[in-house]
Structures are given as structure tokens and as C-alpha cells.
Short mmCIF file of N, CA, C and O in Angstrom, two decimals:
data_model
loop_
_atom_site.label_atom_id
_atom_site.label_comp_id
_atom_site.label_asym_id
_atom_site.label_seq_id
_atom_site.Cartn_x
_atom_site.Cartn_y
_atom_site.Cartn_z
N UNK A 1 22.50 -22.86 54.97
CA UNK A 1 22.08 -23.87 54.02
C UNK A 1 21.95 -25.21 54.74
O UNK A 1 22.46 -25.40 55.82
N UNK A 2 21.31 -26.12 54.06
CA UNK A 2 21.13 -27.46 54.62
C UNK A 2 22.45 -28.22 54.54
O UNK A 2 23.22 -28.04 53.61
N UNK A 3 22.72 -29.05 55.52
CA UNK A 3 23.92 -29.88 55.45
C UNK A 3 23.52 -31.34 55.32
O UNK A 3 22.34 -31.69 55.39
N UNK A 4 24.50 -32.18 55.15
CA UNK A 4 24.25 -33.60 54.87
C UNK A 4 23.50 -34.29 56.00
O UNK A 4 22.83 -35.30 55.76
N UNK A 5 23.57 -33.79 57.21
CA UNK A 5 22.88 -34.44 58.33
C UNK A 5 21.37 -34.38 58.20
O UNK A 5 20.66 -35.22 58.74
N UNK A 6 20.84 -33.39 57.47
CA UNK A 6 19.39 -33.30 57.30
C UNK A 6 18.88 -34.16 56.15
O UNK A 6 17.69 -34.42 56.07
N UNK A 7 19.74 -34.59 55.26
CA UNK A 7 19.31 -35.33 54.08
C UNK A 7 18.46 -36.55 54.41
O UNK A 7 17.45 -36.78 53.74
N UNK A 8 18.81 -37.35 55.42
CA UNK A 8 17.97 -38.52 55.70
C UNK A 8 16.54 -38.18 56.14
O UNK A 8 15.63 -38.96 55.89
N UNK A 9 16.33 -37.04 56.77
CA UNK A 9 14.98 -36.72 57.23
C UNK A 9 14.23 -35.79 56.28
O UNK A 9 13.02 -35.70 56.34
N UNK A 10 14.94 -35.10 55.39
CA UNK A 10 14.29 -34.18 54.45
C UNK A 10 15.03 -34.18 53.12
O UNK A 10 15.64 -33.19 52.73
N UNK A 11 14.99 -35.30 52.41
CA UNK A 11 15.80 -35.42 51.18
C UNK A 11 15.45 -34.40 50.09
O UNK A 11 16.32 -34.03 49.31
N UNK A 12 14.23 -33.94 50.04
CA UNK A 12 13.85 -32.98 49.00
C UNK A 12 14.10 -31.54 49.41
O UNK A 12 14.00 -30.64 48.58
N UNK A 13 14.43 -31.31 50.67
CA UNK A 13 14.56 -29.95 51.17
C UNK A 13 15.66 -29.17 50.46
O UNK A 13 15.45 -28.03 50.05
N UNK A 14 16.82 -29.78 50.29
CA UNK A 14 17.94 -29.08 49.64
C UNK A 14 17.57 -28.70 48.21
O UNK A 14 17.86 -27.58 47.77
N UNK A 15 16.91 -29.61 47.50
CA UNK A 15 16.49 -29.31 46.13
C UNK A 15 15.50 -28.15 46.10
O UNK A 15 15.66 -27.20 45.33
N UNK A 16 14.51 -28.19 46.98
CA UNK A 16 13.51 -27.13 47.02
C UNK A 16 14.12 -25.80 47.48
O UNK A 16 13.72 -24.74 47.00
N UNK A 17 15.08 -25.88 48.38
CA UNK A 17 15.75 -24.70 48.89
C UNK A 17 16.46 -23.94 47.78
O UNK A 17 16.53 -22.71 47.82
N UNK A 18 16.93 -24.63 46.78
CA UNK A 18 17.59 -24.00 45.64
C UNK A 18 16.59 -23.67 44.53
O UNK A 18 16.58 -22.57 44.00
N UNK A 19 15.73 -24.62 44.20
CA UNK A 19 14.81 -24.44 43.07
C UNK A 19 13.88 -23.25 43.23
O UNK A 19 13.71 -22.46 42.29
N UNK A 20 13.23 -23.12 44.37
CA UNK A 20 12.25 -22.05 44.50
C UNK A 20 12.88 -20.67 44.55
O UNK A 20 12.60 -19.84 43.69
N UNK A 21 13.75 -20.38 45.52
CA UNK A 21 14.25 -19.01 45.56
C UNK A 21 15.11 -18.66 44.35
O UNK A 21 14.95 -17.59 43.76
N UNK A 22 16.03 -19.54 43.96
CA UNK A 22 16.96 -19.18 42.91
C UNK A 22 16.44 -19.50 41.51
O UNK A 22 16.71 -18.77 40.57
N UNK A 23 15.65 -20.55 41.39
CA UNK A 23 15.09 -20.89 40.09
C UNK A 23 13.87 -20.06 39.73
O UNK A 23 13.70 -19.64 38.59
N UNK A 24 13.03 -19.78 40.72
CA UNK A 24 11.78 -19.08 40.46
C UNK A 24 11.82 -17.60 40.81
O UNK A 24 11.36 -16.75 40.04
N UNK A 25 12.35 -17.26 41.95
CA UNK A 25 12.27 -15.87 42.43
C UNK A 25 13.44 -15.02 41.94
O UNK A 25 13.25 -13.97 41.34
N UNK A 26 14.66 -15.45 42.20
CA UNK A 26 15.83 -14.65 41.81
C UNK A 26 15.93 -14.45 40.31
O UNK A 26 16.54 -13.49 39.84
N UNK A 27 15.35 -15.34 39.53
CA UNK A 27 15.44 -15.23 38.07
C UNK A 27 14.36 -14.34 37.46
O UNK A 27 14.37 -14.10 36.25
N UNK A 28 13.47 -13.81 38.27
CA UNK A 28 12.43 -12.92 37.74
C UNK A 28 13.08 -11.62 37.25
O UNK A 28 14.09 -11.18 37.77
N UNK A 29 12.47 -10.97 36.26
CA UNK A 29 13.10 -9.78 35.67
C UNK A 29 12.90 -8.47 36.43
O UNK A 29 13.53 -7.47 36.09
N UNK A 30 12.10 -8.43 37.47
CA UNK A 30 11.73 -7.17 38.10
C UNK A 30 12.82 -6.45 38.87
O UNK A 30 12.76 -5.23 39.03
N UNK A 31 13.81 -7.18 39.39
CA UNK A 31 14.90 -6.58 40.16
C UNK A 31 16.22 -7.19 39.71
O UNK A 31 16.27 -8.37 39.35
N UNK A 32 17.29 -6.40 39.78
CA UNK A 32 18.60 -6.97 39.50
C UNK A 32 19.08 -7.73 40.74
O UNK A 32 18.49 -7.64 41.82
N UNK A 33 20.14 -8.50 40.58
CA UNK A 33 20.62 -9.34 41.68
C UNK A 33 21.09 -8.52 42.88
O UNK A 33 20.86 -8.91 44.03
N UNK A 34 21.70 -7.37 42.64
CA UNK A 34 22.14 -6.53 43.76
C UNK A 34 20.94 -6.08 44.58
O UNK A 34 20.96 -6.16 45.82
N UNK A 35 19.89 -5.64 43.93
CA UNK A 35 18.68 -5.21 44.65
C UNK A 35 18.06 -6.37 45.41
O UNK A 35 17.61 -6.20 46.55
N UNK A 36 18.04 -7.54 44.82
CA UNK A 36 17.49 -8.72 45.50
C UNK A 36 18.30 -9.07 46.74
O UNK A 36 17.74 -9.40 47.78
N UNK A 37 19.62 -9.01 46.63
CA UNK A 37 20.46 -9.33 47.79
C UNK A 37 20.31 -8.27 48.88
O UNK A 37 20.30 -8.61 50.07
N UNK A 38 20.18 -7.01 48.51
CA UNK A 38 19.97 -5.97 49.51
C UNK A 38 18.65 -6.20 50.24
O UNK A 38 18.57 -6.11 51.47
N UNK A 39 17.60 -6.53 49.49
CA UNK A 39 16.32 -6.82 50.13
C UNK A 39 16.43 -8.04 51.04
O UNK A 39 15.88 -8.07 52.15
N UNK A 40 17.18 -9.03 50.60
CA UNK A 40 17.34 -10.25 51.38
C UNK A 40 18.09 -10.00 52.67
O UNK A 40 17.68 -10.46 53.75
N UNK A 41 19.20 -9.24 52.62
CA UNK A 41 19.95 -9.00 53.85
C UNK A 41 19.15 -8.11 54.81
O UNK A 41 19.25 -8.28 56.03
N UNK A 42 18.33 -7.22 54.27
CA UNK A 42 17.47 -6.42 55.14
C UNK A 42 16.46 -7.31 55.86
O UNK A 42 16.25 -7.18 57.07
N UNK A 43 15.83 -8.22 55.11
CA UNK A 43 14.84 -9.11 55.71
C UNK A 43 15.48 -10.04 56.74
O UNK A 43 14.94 -10.24 57.83
N UNK A 44 16.63 -10.60 56.41
CA UNK A 44 17.29 -11.51 57.34
C UNK A 44 17.75 -10.77 58.59
O UNK A 44 17.67 -11.30 59.70
N UNK A 45 18.22 -9.55 58.42
CA UNK A 45 18.61 -8.74 59.59
C UNK A 45 17.39 -8.48 60.46
O UNK A 45 17.46 -8.58 61.69
N UNK A 46 16.27 -8.14 59.84
CA UNK A 46 15.06 -7.85 60.60
C UNK A 46 14.55 -9.08 61.35
O UNK A 46 14.04 -8.96 62.46
N UNK A 47 14.72 -10.26 60.77
CA UNK A 47 14.31 -11.48 61.47
C UNK A 47 15.09 -11.65 62.76
O UNK A 47 14.54 -12.07 63.77
N UNK A 48 16.37 -11.36 62.70
CA UNK A 48 17.19 -11.42 63.90
C UNK A 48 17.59 -12.80 64.36
O UNK A 48 18.24 -12.95 65.38
N UNK A 49 17.20 -13.83 63.63
CA UNK A 49 17.51 -15.20 64.07
C UNK A 49 18.05 -16.06 62.94
O UNK A 49 17.93 -17.28 62.98
N UNK A 50 18.64 -15.44 61.95
CA UNK A 50 19.11 -16.17 60.77
C UNK A 50 20.54 -15.76 60.42
O UNK A 50 20.84 -15.45 59.27
N UNK A 51 21.41 -15.78 61.41
CA UNK A 51 22.77 -15.28 61.21
C UNK A 51 23.51 -16.04 60.12
O UNK A 51 24.19 -15.43 59.29
N UNK A 52 23.40 -17.35 60.10
CA UNK A 52 24.12 -18.13 59.08
C UNK A 52 23.67 -17.74 57.67
O UNK A 52 24.49 -17.52 56.77
N UNK A 53 22.36 -17.62 57.49
CA UNK A 53 21.83 -17.24 56.18
C UNK A 53 22.19 -15.79 55.85
O UNK A 53 22.48 -15.45 54.70
N UNK A 54 22.19 -14.93 56.86
CA UNK A 54 22.56 -13.53 56.66
C UNK A 54 23.98 -13.44 56.14
O UNK A 54 24.26 -12.70 55.18
N UNK A 55 24.90 -14.20 56.72
CA UNK A 55 26.30 -14.17 56.26
C UNK A 55 26.42 -14.63 54.81
O UNK A 55 27.15 -14.04 54.03
N UNK A 56 25.68 -15.68 54.45
CA UNK A 56 25.70 -16.17 53.07
C UNK A 56 25.24 -15.07 52.12
O UNK A 56 25.84 -14.85 51.07
N UNK A 57 24.19 -14.35 52.51
CA UNK A 57 23.65 -13.33 51.61
C UNK A 57 24.45 -12.03 51.65
O UNK A 57 24.43 -11.27 50.66
N UNK A 58 25.17 -11.76 52.73
CA UNK A 58 26.12 -10.63 52.71
C UNK A 58 27.20 -10.94 51.69
O UNK A 58 27.56 -10.08 50.88
N UNK A 59 27.71 -12.17 51.71
CA UNK A 59 28.69 -12.59 50.69
C UNK A 59 28.09 -12.43 49.30
O UNK A 59 28.74 -11.91 48.39
N UNK A 60 26.85 -12.88 49.14
CA UNK A 60 26.19 -12.76 47.85
C UNK A 60 26.06 -11.31 47.41
O UNK A 60 26.29 -10.99 46.24
N UNK A 61 25.68 -10.44 48.33
CA UNK A 61 25.54 -9.02 48.00
C UNK A 61 26.87 -8.44 47.54
O UNK A 61 26.93 -7.70 46.54
N UNK A 62 27.93 -8.77 48.23
CA UNK A 62 29.25 -8.30 47.83
C UNK A 62 29.64 -8.84 46.46
O UNK A 62 30.21 -8.13 45.63
N UNK A 63 29.28 -10.09 46.20
CA UNK A 63 29.62 -10.72 44.93
C UNK A 63 28.88 -10.13 43.74
O UNK A 63 29.34 -10.26 42.61
N UNK A 64 27.72 -9.51 43.98
CA UNK A 64 26.96 -8.93 42.86
C UNK A 64 27.05 -7.40 42.83
O UNK A 64 26.25 -6.75 42.18
N UNK A 65 28.02 -6.84 43.56
CA UNK A 65 28.30 -5.42 43.41
C UNK A 65 27.95 -4.51 44.55
O UNK A 65 28.22 -3.31 44.49
N UNK A 66 27.34 -5.02 45.61
CA UNK A 66 27.09 -4.16 46.77
C UNK A 66 28.42 -3.87 47.45
O UNK A 66 29.31 -4.72 47.48
N UNK A 67 28.55 -2.68 47.98
CA UNK A 67 29.76 -2.33 48.70
C UNK A 67 29.57 -2.57 50.19
O UNK A 67 28.43 -2.67 50.67
N UNK A 68 30.67 -2.62 50.91
CA UNK A 68 30.57 -2.75 52.35
C UNK A 68 29.79 -1.57 52.93
O UNK A 68 28.96 -1.76 53.83
N UNK A 69 30.03 -0.37 52.41
CA UNK A 69 29.32 0.82 52.91
C UNK A 69 27.82 0.69 52.68
O UNK A 69 27.03 1.06 53.56
N UNK A 70 27.40 0.18 51.54
CA UNK A 70 25.96 0.00 51.27
C UNK A 70 25.36 -1.02 52.23
O UNK A 70 24.24 -0.81 52.74
N UNK A 71 26.07 -2.09 52.50
CA UNK A 71 25.57 -3.11 53.41
C UNK A 71 25.42 -2.55 54.81
O UNK A 71 24.40 -2.76 55.48
N UNK A 72 26.40 -1.78 55.26
CA UNK A 72 26.30 -1.14 56.57
C UNK A 72 25.10 -0.20 56.61
O UNK A 72 24.35 -0.17 57.59
N UNK A 73 24.87 0.54 55.55
CA UNK A 73 23.71 1.45 55.50
C UNK A 73 22.39 0.70 55.58
O UNK A 73 21.44 1.17 56.20
N UNK A 74 22.32 -0.46 54.94
CA UNK A 74 21.11 -1.29 55.04
C UNK A 74 20.83 -1.62 56.50
O UNK A 74 19.70 -1.50 56.99
N UNK A 75 21.87 -2.00 57.23
CA UNK A 75 21.68 -2.38 58.62
C UNK A 75 21.41 -1.18 59.51
O UNK A 75 20.66 -1.29 60.49
N UNK A 76 21.95 -0.04 59.16
CA UNK A 76 21.60 1.20 59.87
C UNK A 76 20.11 1.48 59.71
O UNK A 76 19.42 1.83 60.66
N UNK A 77 19.61 1.31 58.50
CA UNK A 77 18.18 1.51 58.21
C UNK A 77 17.34 0.53 59.02
O UNK A 77 16.26 0.87 59.52
N UNK A 78 17.82 -0.69 59.16
CA UNK A 78 17.07 -1.70 59.90
C UNK A 78 16.95 -1.36 61.38
O UNK A 78 16.00 -1.79 62.04
N UNK A 79 17.87 -0.57 61.91
CA UNK A 79 17.76 -0.16 63.32
C UNK A 79 16.45 0.57 63.56
O UNK A 79 15.83 0.42 64.62
N UNK A 80 16.00 1.33 62.58
CA UNK A 80 14.76 2.10 62.71
C UNK A 80 13.55 1.18 62.73
O UNK A 80 12.64 1.36 63.54
N UNK A 81 13.53 0.17 61.87
CA UNK A 81 12.34 -0.64 61.67
C UNK A 81 12.38 -2.00 62.37
O UNK A 81 11.32 -2.56 62.68
N UNK A 82 13.56 -2.53 62.60
CA UNK A 82 13.67 -3.85 63.24
C UNK A 82 14.25 -3.76 64.64
O UNK A 82 14.24 -4.75 65.36
N UNK A 83 14.78 -2.60 65.00
CA UNK A 83 15.34 -2.41 66.32
C UNK A 83 16.86 -2.46 66.32
O UNK A 83 17.48 -3.06 65.44
N UNK A 84 17.42 -1.81 67.33
CA UNK A 84 18.86 -1.76 67.43
C UNK A 84 19.50 -3.12 67.67
O UNK A 84 20.56 -3.41 67.09
N UNK A 85 18.91 -4.01 68.48
CA UNK A 85 19.55 -5.32 68.65
C UNK A 85 19.68 -6.09 67.33
O UNK A 85 20.72 -6.68 67.05
N UNK A 86 18.64 -6.08 66.52
CA UNK A 86 18.70 -6.78 65.23
C UNK A 86 19.75 -6.15 64.32
O UNK A 86 20.52 -6.85 63.66
N UNK A 87 19.79 -4.82 64.29
CA UNK A 87 20.78 -4.13 63.46
C UNK A 87 22.19 -4.40 63.96
O UNK A 87 23.12 -4.63 63.16
N UNK A 88 22.37 -4.38 65.25
CA UNK A 88 23.69 -4.64 65.82
C UNK A 88 24.15 -6.06 65.51
O UNK A 88 25.31 -6.28 65.11
N UNK A 89 23.26 -7.03 65.65
CA UNK A 89 23.62 -8.41 65.31
C UNK A 89 23.99 -8.53 63.83
O UNK A 89 24.91 -9.25 63.48
N UNK A 90 23.27 -7.83 62.97
CA UNK A 90 23.59 -7.85 61.54
C UNK A 90 24.94 -7.23 61.28
O UNK A 90 25.72 -7.72 60.45
N UNK A 91 25.26 -6.15 61.98
CA UNK A 91 26.57 -5.52 61.81
C UNK A 91 27.69 -6.43 62.29
O UNK A 91 28.76 -6.47 61.67
N UNK A 92 27.46 -7.18 63.37
CA UNK A 92 28.46 -8.16 63.81
C UNK A 92 28.69 -9.21 62.73
O UNK A 92 29.83 -9.59 62.44
N UNK A 93 27.60 -9.70 62.14
CA UNK A 93 27.72 -10.70 61.06
C UNK A 93 28.47 -10.11 59.87
O UNK A 93 29.34 -10.77 59.29
N UNK A 94 28.14 -8.87 59.51
CA UNK A 94 28.82 -8.21 58.40
C UNK A 94 30.31 -8.07 58.68
O UNK A 94 31.14 -8.33 57.80
N UNK A 95 30.66 -7.68 59.89
CA UNK A 95 32.07 -7.53 60.23
C UNK A 95 32.80 -8.85 60.03
O UNK A 95 33.90 -8.89 59.48
N UNK A 96 32.19 -9.95 60.46
CA UNK A 96 32.82 -11.26 60.29
C UNK A 96 33.04 -11.57 58.81
O UNK A 96 34.11 -12.06 58.42
N UNK A 97 32.05 -11.29 57.97
CA UNK A 97 32.18 -11.54 56.54
C UNK A 97 33.25 -10.64 55.94
O UNK A 97 34.11 -11.10 55.18
N UNK A 98 33.21 -9.36 56.27
CA UNK A 98 34.20 -8.42 55.73
C UNK A 98 35.61 -8.84 56.12
O UNK A 98 36.53 -8.84 55.28
N UNK A 99 35.81 -9.20 57.39
CA UNK A 99 37.13 -9.61 57.87
C UNK A 99 37.57 -10.91 57.20
O UNK A 99 38.74 -11.05 56.83
N UNK A 100 36.64 -11.84 57.02
CA UNK A 100 36.97 -13.10 56.37
C UNK A 100 37.41 -12.88 54.94
O UNK A 100 38.39 -13.47 54.47
N UNK A 101 36.71 -12.00 54.25
CA UNK A 101 37.09 -11.69 52.86
C UNK A 101 38.43 -10.99 52.80
O UNK A 101 39.23 -11.24 51.89
N UNK A 102 38.69 -10.12 53.76
CA UNK A 102 39.97 -9.42 53.80
C UNK A 102 41.10 -10.40 54.09
O UNK A 102 42.14 -10.35 53.45
N UNK A 103 40.86 -11.32 55.03
CA UNK A 103 41.86 -12.34 55.35
C UNK A 103 42.16 -13.18 54.12
O UNK A 103 43.32 -13.51 53.84
N UNK A 104 41.12 -13.55 53.37
CA UNK A 104 41.31 -14.35 52.16
C UNK A 104 42.08 -13.57 51.11
O UNK A 104 42.92 -14.11 50.42
N UNK A 105 41.79 -12.27 51.01
CA UNK A 105 42.50 -11.44 50.04
C UNK A 105 43.97 -11.26 50.41
O UNK A 105 44.83 -11.14 49.54
N UNK A 106 44.26 -11.25 51.71
CA UNK A 106 45.62 -11.04 52.19
C UNK A 106 46.45 -12.33 52.16
O UNK A 106 47.67 -12.28 52.25
N UNK A 107 45.78 -13.48 52.08
CA UNK A 107 46.50 -14.76 52.12
C UNK A 107 47.34 -14.93 50.86
O UNK A 107 46.91 -14.57 49.76
N UNK A 108 48.53 -15.48 51.01
CA UNK A 108 49.36 -15.72 49.82
C UNK A 108 48.73 -16.78 48.94
O UNK A 108 48.07 -17.71 49.42
N UNK A 109 48.91 -16.62 47.64
CA UNK A 109 48.36 -17.60 46.69
C UNK A 109 49.15 -18.88 46.78
O UNK A 109 50.37 -18.87 46.93
N UNK A 110 48.44 -19.99 46.68
CA UNK A 110 49.08 -21.31 46.69
C UNK A 110 49.12 -21.79 45.26
O UNK A 110 48.10 -21.83 44.57
N UNK A 111 50.30 -22.17 44.83
CA UNK A 111 50.46 -22.60 43.43
C UNK A 111 50.13 -24.06 43.26
O UNK A 111 50.06 -24.85 44.08
#
């Protein structure tokens, strides 16, 4: 996602980054959110150069019901069409997200 350092040079970018994909595309009735996130992580994995965005959407996929096993299968499929390096990089990103979520789940609650 965009951070505050880009705001001075592209003030409308953050707004457009949210409005178009989430306001216009994700809200369309043709696919459920899980299917959209699976398609998104497949595309980002295939690009091979969007690790930060891939991690955000792996989190999103998990949040809308995708399982870790399904996400791994998506990246296995990408090895065929995007190549093993892209699939391997996606699996590394997935491992980081899975481990981060596990660490958060294992952390004691703060009152």
C-alpha cells in the first residue's frame, strides 16, 4: 500500500488505490471475496515483483475463508504457468504470513 511519504507527490493515489479496486471491482456481484482474493494472489504471484502486495492479499484471502492449504495449492499451480521462481517466492511470502499469524495467535492477550 501507499505510505505517507508518497502523499506529497501523489495525493490522489491512495484514494484511487482504494476506490477503484475495492469500490468498483471487489464489490461486483460476479465473484465472492474468497474467489477474488484467490485470483489476486495468483496474479501477484505470477508477477513475481509484488511481494508486499502479495502478503497483504494472502492475509485478505485467509480473512475471507481461504485456507493455508488452498493458498499453497494456488502457488503450486502458478509454478506451471508463471515458473518455479515466481511460485517459490510466493511460497516464501506465504510462509511469512502464516508464521506471523501463528505468532500473533500464540501471543498472550494484553488486558
